[in-house]
CSV table of C-alpha atoms in Angstrom, one decimal:
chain,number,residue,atom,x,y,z
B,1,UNK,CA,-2.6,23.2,18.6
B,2,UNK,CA,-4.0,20.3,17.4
B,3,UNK,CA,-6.6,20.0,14.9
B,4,UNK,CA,-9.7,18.7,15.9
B,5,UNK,CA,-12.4,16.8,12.9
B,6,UNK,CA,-15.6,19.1,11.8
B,7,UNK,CA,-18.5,18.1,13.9
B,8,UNK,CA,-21.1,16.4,11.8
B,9,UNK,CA,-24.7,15.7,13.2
B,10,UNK,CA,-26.0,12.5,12.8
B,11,UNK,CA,-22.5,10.5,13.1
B,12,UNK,CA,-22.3,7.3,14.7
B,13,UNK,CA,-20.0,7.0,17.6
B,14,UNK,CA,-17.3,4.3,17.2
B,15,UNK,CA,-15.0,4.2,20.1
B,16,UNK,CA,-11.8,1.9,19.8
B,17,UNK,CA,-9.1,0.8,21.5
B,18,UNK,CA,-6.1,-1.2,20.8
B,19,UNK,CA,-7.0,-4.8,22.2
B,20,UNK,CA,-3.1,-5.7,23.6
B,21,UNK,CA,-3.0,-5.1,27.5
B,22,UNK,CA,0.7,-6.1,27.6
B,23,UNK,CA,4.0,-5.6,25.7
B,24,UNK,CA,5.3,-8.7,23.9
B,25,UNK,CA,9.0,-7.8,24.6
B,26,UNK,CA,8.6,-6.8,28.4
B,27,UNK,CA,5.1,-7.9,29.7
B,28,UNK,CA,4.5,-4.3,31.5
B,29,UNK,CA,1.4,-2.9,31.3
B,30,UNK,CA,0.9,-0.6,28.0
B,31,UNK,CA,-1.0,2.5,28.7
B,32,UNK,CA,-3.2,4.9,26.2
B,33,UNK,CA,-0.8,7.4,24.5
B,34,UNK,CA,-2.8,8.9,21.7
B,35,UNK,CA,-6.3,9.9,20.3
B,36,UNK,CA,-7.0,9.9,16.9
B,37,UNK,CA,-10.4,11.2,15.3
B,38,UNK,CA,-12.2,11.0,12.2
B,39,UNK,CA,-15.2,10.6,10.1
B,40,UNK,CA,-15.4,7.9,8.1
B,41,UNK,CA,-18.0,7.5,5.4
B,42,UNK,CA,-19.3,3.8,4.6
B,43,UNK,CA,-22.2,2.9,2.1
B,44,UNK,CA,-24.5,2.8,4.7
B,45,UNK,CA,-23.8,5.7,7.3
B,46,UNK,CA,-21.7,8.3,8.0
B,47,UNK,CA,-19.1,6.7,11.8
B,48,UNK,CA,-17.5,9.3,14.1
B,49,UNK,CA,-14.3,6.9,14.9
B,50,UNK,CA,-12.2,7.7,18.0
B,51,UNK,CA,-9.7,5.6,18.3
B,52,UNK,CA,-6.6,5.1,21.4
B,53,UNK,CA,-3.2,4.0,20.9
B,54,UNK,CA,-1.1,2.8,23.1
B,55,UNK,CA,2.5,2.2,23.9
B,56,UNK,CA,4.9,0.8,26.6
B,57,UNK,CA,6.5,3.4,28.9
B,58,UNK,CA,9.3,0.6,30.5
B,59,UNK,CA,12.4,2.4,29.8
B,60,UNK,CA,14.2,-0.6,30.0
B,61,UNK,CA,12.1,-2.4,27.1
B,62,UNK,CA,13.3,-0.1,24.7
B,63,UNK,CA,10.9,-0.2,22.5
B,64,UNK,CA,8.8,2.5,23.5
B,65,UNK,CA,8.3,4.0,20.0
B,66,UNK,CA,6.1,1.2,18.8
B,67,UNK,CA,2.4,2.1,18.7
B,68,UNK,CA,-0.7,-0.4,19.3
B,69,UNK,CA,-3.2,0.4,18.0
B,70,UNK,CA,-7.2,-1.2,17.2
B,71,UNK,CA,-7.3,-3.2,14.2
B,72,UNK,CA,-10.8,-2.5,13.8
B,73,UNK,CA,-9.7,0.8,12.3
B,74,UNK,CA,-8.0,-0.6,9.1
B,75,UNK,CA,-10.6,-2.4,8.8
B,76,UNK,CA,-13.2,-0.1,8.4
B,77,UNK,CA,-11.5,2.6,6.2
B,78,UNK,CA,-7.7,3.1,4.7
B,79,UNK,CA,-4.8,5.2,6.1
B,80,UNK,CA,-5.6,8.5,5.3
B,81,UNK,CA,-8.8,7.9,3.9
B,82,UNK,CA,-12.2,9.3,4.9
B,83,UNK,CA,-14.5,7.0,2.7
B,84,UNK,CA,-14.9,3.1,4.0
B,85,UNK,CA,-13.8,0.3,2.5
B,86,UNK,CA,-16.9,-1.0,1.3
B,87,UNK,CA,-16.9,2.3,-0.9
B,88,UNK,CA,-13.4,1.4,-2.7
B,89,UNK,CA,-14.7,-1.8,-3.4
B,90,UNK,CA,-18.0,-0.8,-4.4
B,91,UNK,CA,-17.1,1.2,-6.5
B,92,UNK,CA,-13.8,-0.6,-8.3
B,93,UNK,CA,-16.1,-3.5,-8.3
B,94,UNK,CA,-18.5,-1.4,-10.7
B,95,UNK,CA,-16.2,0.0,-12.7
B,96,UNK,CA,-14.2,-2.8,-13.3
B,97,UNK,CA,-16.7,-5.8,-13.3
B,98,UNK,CA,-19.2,-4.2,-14.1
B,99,UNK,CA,-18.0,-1.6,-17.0
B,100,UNK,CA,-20.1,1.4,-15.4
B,101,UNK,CA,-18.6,4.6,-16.0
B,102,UNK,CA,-17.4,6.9,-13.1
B,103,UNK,CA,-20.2,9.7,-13.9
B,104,UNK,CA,-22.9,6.9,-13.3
B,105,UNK,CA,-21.2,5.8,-10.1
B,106,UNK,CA,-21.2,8.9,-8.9
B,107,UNK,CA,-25.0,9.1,-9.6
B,108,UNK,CA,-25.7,6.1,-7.9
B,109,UNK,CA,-23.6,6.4,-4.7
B,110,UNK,CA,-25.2,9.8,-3.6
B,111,UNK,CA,-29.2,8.9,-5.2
B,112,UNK,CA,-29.3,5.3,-4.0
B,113,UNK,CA,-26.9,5.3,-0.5
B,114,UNK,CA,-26.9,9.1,0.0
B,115,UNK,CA,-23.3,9.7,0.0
B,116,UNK,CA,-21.9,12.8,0.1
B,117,UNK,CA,-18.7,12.4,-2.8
B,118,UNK,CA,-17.3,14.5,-5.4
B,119,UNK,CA,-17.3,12.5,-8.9
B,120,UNK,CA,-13.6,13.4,-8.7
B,121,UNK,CA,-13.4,11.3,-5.7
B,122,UNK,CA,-14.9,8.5,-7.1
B,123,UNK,CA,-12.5,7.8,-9.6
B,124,UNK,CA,-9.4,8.3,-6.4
B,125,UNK,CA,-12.1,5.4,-5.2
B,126,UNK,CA,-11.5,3.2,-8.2
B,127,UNK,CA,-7.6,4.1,-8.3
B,128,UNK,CA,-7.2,2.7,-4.3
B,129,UNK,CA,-9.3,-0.4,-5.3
B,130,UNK,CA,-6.8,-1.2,-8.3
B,131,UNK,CA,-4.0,-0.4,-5.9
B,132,UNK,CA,-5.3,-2.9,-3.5
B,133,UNK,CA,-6.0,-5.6,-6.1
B,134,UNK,CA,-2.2,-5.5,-7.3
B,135,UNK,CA,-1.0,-4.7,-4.1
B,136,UNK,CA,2.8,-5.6,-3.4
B,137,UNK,CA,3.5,-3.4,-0.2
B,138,UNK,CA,5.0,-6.4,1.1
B,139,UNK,CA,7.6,-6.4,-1.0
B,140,UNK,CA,8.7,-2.9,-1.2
B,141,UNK,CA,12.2,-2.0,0.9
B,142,UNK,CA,10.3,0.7,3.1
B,143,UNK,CA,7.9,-1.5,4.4
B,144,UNK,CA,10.2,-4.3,4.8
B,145,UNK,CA,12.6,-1.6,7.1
B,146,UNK,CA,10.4,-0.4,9.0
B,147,UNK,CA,8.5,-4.3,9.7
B,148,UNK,CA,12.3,-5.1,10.9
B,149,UNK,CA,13.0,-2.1,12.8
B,150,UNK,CA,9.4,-2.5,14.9
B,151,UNK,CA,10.9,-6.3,15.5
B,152,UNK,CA,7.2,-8.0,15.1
B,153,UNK,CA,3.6,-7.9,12.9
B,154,UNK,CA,0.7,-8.5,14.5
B,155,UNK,CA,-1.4,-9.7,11.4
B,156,UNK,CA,-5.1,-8.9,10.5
B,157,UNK,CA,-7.2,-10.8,8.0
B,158,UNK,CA,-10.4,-10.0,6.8
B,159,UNK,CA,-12.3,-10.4,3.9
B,160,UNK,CA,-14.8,-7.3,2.8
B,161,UNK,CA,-17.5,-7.7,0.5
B,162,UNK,CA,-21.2,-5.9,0.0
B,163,UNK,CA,-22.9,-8.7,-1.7
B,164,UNK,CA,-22.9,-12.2,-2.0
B,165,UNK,CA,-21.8,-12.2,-6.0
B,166,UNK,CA,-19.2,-10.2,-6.3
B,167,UNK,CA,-15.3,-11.6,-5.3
B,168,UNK,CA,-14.2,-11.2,-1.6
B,169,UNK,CA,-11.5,-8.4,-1.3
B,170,UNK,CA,-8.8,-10.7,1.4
B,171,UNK,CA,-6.5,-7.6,3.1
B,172,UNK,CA,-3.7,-8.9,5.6
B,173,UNK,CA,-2.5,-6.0,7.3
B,174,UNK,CA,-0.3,-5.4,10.1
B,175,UNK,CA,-1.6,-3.7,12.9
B,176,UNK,CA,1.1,-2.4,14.5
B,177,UNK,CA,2.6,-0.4,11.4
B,178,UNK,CA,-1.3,-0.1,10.3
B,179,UNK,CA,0.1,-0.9,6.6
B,180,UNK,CA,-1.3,-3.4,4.5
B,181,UNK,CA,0.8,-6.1,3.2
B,182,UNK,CA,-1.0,-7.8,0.4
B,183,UNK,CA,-5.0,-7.9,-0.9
B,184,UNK,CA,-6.2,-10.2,-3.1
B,185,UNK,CA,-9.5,-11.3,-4.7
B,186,UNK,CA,-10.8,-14.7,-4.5
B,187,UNK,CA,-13.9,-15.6,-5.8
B,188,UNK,CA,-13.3,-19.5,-4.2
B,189,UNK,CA,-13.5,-19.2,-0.7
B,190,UNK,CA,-12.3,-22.7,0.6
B,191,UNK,CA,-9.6,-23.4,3.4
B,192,UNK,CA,-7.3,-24.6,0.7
B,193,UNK,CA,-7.9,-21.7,-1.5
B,194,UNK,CA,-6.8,-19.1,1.0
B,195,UNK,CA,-3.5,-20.8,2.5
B,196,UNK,CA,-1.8,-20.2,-0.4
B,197,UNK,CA,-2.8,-16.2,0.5
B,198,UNK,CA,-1.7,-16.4,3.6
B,199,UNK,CA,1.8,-17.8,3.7
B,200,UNK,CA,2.8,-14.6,1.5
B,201,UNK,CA,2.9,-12.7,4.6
B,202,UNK,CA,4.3,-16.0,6.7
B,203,UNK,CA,7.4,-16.1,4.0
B,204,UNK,CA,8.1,-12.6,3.8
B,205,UNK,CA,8.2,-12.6,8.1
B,206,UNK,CA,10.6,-15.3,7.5
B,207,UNK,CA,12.5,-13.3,5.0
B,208,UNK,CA,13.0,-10.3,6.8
B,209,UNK,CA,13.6,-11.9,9.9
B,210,UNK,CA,10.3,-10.7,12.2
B,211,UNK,CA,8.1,-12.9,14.1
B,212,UNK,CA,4.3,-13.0,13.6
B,213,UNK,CA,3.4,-12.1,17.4
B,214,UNK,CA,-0.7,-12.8,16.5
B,215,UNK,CA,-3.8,-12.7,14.0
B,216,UNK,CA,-6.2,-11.3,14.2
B,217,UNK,CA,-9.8,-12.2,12.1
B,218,UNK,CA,-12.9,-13.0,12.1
B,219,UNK,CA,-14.6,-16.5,12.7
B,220,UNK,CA,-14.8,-17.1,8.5
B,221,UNK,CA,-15.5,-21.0,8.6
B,222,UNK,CA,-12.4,-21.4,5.7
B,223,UNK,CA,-10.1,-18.5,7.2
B,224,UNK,CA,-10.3,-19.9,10.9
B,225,UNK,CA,-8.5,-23.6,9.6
B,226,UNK,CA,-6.4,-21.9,7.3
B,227,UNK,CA,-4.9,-19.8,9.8
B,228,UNK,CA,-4.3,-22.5,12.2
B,229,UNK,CA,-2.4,-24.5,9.4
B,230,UNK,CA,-0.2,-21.4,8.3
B,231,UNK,CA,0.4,-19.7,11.2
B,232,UNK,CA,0.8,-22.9,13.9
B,233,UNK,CA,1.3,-21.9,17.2
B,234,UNK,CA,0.9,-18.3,16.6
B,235,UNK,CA,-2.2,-16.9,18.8
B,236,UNK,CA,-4.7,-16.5,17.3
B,237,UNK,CA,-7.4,-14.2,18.6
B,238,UNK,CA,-11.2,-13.6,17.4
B,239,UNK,CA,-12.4,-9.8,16.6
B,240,UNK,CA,-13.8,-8.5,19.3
B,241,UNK,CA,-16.4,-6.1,17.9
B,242,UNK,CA,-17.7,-8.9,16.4
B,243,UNK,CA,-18.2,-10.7,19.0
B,244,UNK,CA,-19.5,-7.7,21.3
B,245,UNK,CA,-21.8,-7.0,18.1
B,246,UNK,CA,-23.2,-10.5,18.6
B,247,UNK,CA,-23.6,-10.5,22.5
B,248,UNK,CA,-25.3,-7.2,22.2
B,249,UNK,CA,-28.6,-7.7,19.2
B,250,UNK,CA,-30.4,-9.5,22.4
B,251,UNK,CA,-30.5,-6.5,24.2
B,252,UNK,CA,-31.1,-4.1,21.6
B,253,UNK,CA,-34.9,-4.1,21.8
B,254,UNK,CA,-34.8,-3.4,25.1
B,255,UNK,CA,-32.1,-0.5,24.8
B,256,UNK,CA,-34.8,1.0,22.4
B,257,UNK,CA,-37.5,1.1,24.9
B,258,UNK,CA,-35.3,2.6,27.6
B,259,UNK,CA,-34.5,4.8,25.1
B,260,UNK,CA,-38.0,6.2,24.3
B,261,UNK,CA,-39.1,6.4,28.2
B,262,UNK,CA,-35.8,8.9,28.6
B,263,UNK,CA,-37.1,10.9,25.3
B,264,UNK,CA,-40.6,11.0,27.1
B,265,UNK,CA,-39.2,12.3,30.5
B,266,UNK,CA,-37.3,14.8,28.6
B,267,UNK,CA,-39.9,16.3,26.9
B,268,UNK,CA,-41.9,16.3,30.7
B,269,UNK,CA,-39.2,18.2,32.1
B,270,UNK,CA,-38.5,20.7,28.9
B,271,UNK,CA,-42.4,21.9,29.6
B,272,UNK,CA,-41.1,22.6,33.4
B,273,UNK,CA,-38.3,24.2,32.1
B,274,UNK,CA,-40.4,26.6,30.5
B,275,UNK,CA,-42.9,26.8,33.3
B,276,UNK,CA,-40.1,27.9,35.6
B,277,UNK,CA,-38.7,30.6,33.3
B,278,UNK,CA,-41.7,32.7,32.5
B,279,UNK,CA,-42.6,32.7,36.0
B,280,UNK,CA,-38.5,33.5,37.2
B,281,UNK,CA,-37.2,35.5,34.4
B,282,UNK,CA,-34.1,36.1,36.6
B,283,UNK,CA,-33.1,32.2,36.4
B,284,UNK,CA,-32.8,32.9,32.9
B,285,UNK,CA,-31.0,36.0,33.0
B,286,UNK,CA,-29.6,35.4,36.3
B,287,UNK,CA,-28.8,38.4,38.2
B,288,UNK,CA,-26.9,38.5,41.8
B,289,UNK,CA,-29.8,37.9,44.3
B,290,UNK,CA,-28.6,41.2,45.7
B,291,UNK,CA,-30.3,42.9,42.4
B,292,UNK,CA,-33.8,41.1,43.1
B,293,UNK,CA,-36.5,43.4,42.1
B,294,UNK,CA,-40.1,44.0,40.6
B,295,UNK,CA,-42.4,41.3,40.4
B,296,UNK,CA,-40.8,38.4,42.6
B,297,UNK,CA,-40.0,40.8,45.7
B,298,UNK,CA,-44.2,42.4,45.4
B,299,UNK,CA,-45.1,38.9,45.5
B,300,UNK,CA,-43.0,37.6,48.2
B,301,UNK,CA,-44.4,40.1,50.3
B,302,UNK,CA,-40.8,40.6,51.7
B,303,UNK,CA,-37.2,40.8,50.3
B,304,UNK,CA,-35.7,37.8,52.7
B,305,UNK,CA,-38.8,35.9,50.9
B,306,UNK,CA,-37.8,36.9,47.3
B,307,UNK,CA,-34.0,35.9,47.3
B,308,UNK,CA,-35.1,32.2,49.1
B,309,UNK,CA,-37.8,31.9,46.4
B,310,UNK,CA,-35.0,32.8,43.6
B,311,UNK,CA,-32.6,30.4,45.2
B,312,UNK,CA,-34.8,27.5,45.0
B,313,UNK,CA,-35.9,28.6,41.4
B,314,UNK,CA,-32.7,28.9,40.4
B,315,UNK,CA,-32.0,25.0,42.1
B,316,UNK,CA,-34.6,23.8,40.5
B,317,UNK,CA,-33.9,25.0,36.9
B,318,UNK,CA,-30.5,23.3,37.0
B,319,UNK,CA,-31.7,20.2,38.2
B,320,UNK,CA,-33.9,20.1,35.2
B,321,UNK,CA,-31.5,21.1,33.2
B,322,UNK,CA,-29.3,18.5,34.4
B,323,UNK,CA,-32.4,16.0,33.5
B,324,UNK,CA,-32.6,16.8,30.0
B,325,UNK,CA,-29.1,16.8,29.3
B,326,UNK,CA,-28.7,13.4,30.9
B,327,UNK,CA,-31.5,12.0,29.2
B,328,UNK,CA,-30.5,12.8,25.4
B,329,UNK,CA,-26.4,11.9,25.8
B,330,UNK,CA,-25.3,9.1,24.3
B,331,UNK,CA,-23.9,5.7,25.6
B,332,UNK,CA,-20.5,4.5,23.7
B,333,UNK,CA,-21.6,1.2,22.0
B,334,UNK,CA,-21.2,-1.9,22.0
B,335,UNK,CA,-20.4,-2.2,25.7
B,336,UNK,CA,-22.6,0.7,27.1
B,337,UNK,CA,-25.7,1.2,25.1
B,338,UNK,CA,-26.6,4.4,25.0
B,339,UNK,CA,-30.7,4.0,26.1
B,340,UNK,CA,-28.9,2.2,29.2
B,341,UNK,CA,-27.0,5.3,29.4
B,342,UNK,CA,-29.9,7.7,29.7
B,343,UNK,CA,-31.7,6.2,32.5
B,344,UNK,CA,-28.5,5.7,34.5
B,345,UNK,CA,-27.7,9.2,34.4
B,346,UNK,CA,-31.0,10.6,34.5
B,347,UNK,CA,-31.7,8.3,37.9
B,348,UNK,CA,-28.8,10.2,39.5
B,349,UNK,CA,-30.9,13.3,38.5
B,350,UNK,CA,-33.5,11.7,40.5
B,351,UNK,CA,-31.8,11.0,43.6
B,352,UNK,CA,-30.6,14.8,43.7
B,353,UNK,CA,-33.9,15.9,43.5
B,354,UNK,CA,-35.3,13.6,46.6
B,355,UNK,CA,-31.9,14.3,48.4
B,356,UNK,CA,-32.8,18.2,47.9
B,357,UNK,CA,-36.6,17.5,48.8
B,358,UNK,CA,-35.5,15.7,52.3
B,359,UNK,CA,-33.4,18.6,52.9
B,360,UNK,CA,-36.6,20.9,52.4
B,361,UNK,CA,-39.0,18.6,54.2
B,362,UNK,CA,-41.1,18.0,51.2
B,363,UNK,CA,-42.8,14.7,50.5
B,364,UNK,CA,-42.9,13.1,47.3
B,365,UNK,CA,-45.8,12.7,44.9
B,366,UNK,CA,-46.4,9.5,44.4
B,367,UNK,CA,-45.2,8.6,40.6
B,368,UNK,CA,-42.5,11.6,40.4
């Protein structure tokens, strides 16, 4: 059986999947093959990441072992790792720069950004920064095999930083292996600065005889030309969380507010909830109707009367408890925020309950 992450309250749900629709080598459709989960946690907040690779099933492609998968996910936290990358850099950036010792970045990282880490861990931190600093994956035979047995790199670019001081961390990954290739720090930031950076992995494509299928980056004003210069011809493709990200902070006030009228219909319907269980403790317990007895069948007056009332009580607990469930789940961001998601769902509640009222003959109240 598989092992599935520890659930931890309070995560933030990041959902993502691998951006290629289509197989370079065939052009056939690639479908979702695997799930992967984790928590990763950044400086700032602790991200439930769920992320879907996929692969091409043609048989006739024959190259149905490679996996796709988002590049999002190396860039938000290292192969095997469970702390961001703005952690590594934080804190080799403190402890080399800087000169702070490990126990006082330890102190800082879980009184100033609450995060939950061993001191122990913090120095593994500072190791994987130095690693990445000096990194020559690139050039090791292993990587270089298995880059030539895949037959392609699709090749990320990013640069990660927390502040506007420090030297930006460049990584150029490939996200097909998920391995990174080469990091550097670079302090200078222009378009001529960073071509020399980038034709590494151009010159060791060339040396191990694999094409560059695509990059991958962010709109940086000095990456964007530097790419096109380097990499000429190659496509060349924008991150598209970003660019969700961007299309979505207009409509993020106005997720809040859905957000809050949901809360405030859930909190209605929780009181009803616990009108309708002290006056049908049976819904709670919820016997056969055959086992009716006691106080609904003296009040009904007659048994026929008591097992209708119970049926309906029992109706209308679980359409309320369809309300409040629908109106505290969560949308998957970016593309379906989540307040969004709570009134959708908790509309369909609504239209079950008129549906069930027309069936009754029952009018409804105005502003209910």
């Amino acid at each position: 059986m598989r092992n599935r992450p520890r659930v931890h309250d309070g995560a933030e749900y990041l959902r993502l999947v691998a951006p290629q629709e289509r197989c370079p080598f065939c052009s056939e459709r690639l479908t979702i093959c695997e799930t992967q989960e984790r928590y990763v946690q950044t400086l700032r907040k602790l991200i439930h990441v769920v992320s879907k690779g996929k692969r091409c099933d043609e048989p006739a492609c024959g190259h149905d072992a490679l996996r796709y998968r988002s590049p999002e996910v190396g860039r938000l936290v290292l192969k095997a790792h469970e702390f961001g990358r703005d952690v590594v850099i934080w804190c080799g950036d403190q402890y080399i720069r800087e000169q702070v010792s490990t126990p006082r970045i330890h102190k800082r990282l879980v009184t100033e950004f609450r995060v939950p880490i061993s001191e122990r861990s913090v120095g593994n931190q500072v190791e994987d920064y130095v690693a990445l600093c000096e990194c020559v994956a690139g050039d090791t035979g292993r990587l270089r095999e298995r880059l030539r047995r895949q037959g392609g790199i699709v090749l990320c670019v990013d640069g990660v930083h927390f502040d506007e001081a420090s030297p930006v961390l460049y990584v150029q990954r490939d996200a097909i292996s998920n391995e990174v290739l080469y990091a550097e720090r670079r302090l200078a930031r222009r378009k001529e600065d960073l071509v020399p950076m980038l034709r590494r992995s151009a010159e060791l494509a060339a040396e191990i005889g694999v094409p560059i299928l695509g990059i991958v980056s962010d709109k940086e004003r000095s990456l964007v030309p530097a790419i096109a210069e380097v990499f000429a011809g190659i496509p060349h493709q924008y991150c598209q969380t970003h660019f969700l990200g961007n299309v979505v902070k207009p409509l993020k006030e106005d997720d809040q507010e859905l957000a809050r009228g949901a809360k405030e219909t859930v909190l209605e319907l929780r009181k009803l909830q616990r009108t309708i269980e002290r006056r049908f403790p049976e819904v709670v317990v919820g016997p056969c109707a055959g086992e009716v007895t006691g106080q609904i069948d003296d009040a009904a007056g007659t048994r026929a009367h008591a097992e209708a009332t119970l049926a309906e009580a029992r109706v209308a607990a679980a359409l309320v408890r369809a309300g409040t469930t629908a109106g505290v789940v969560s949308g998957r961001p970016i593309t379906d925020p989540p307040g969004y998601k709570r009134v959708q769902r908790l509309h369909e509640v609504r239209a079950a309950v008129e549906q069930a009222a027309k069936k009754k003959g029952l009018q409804r109240t105005a502003g209910h």
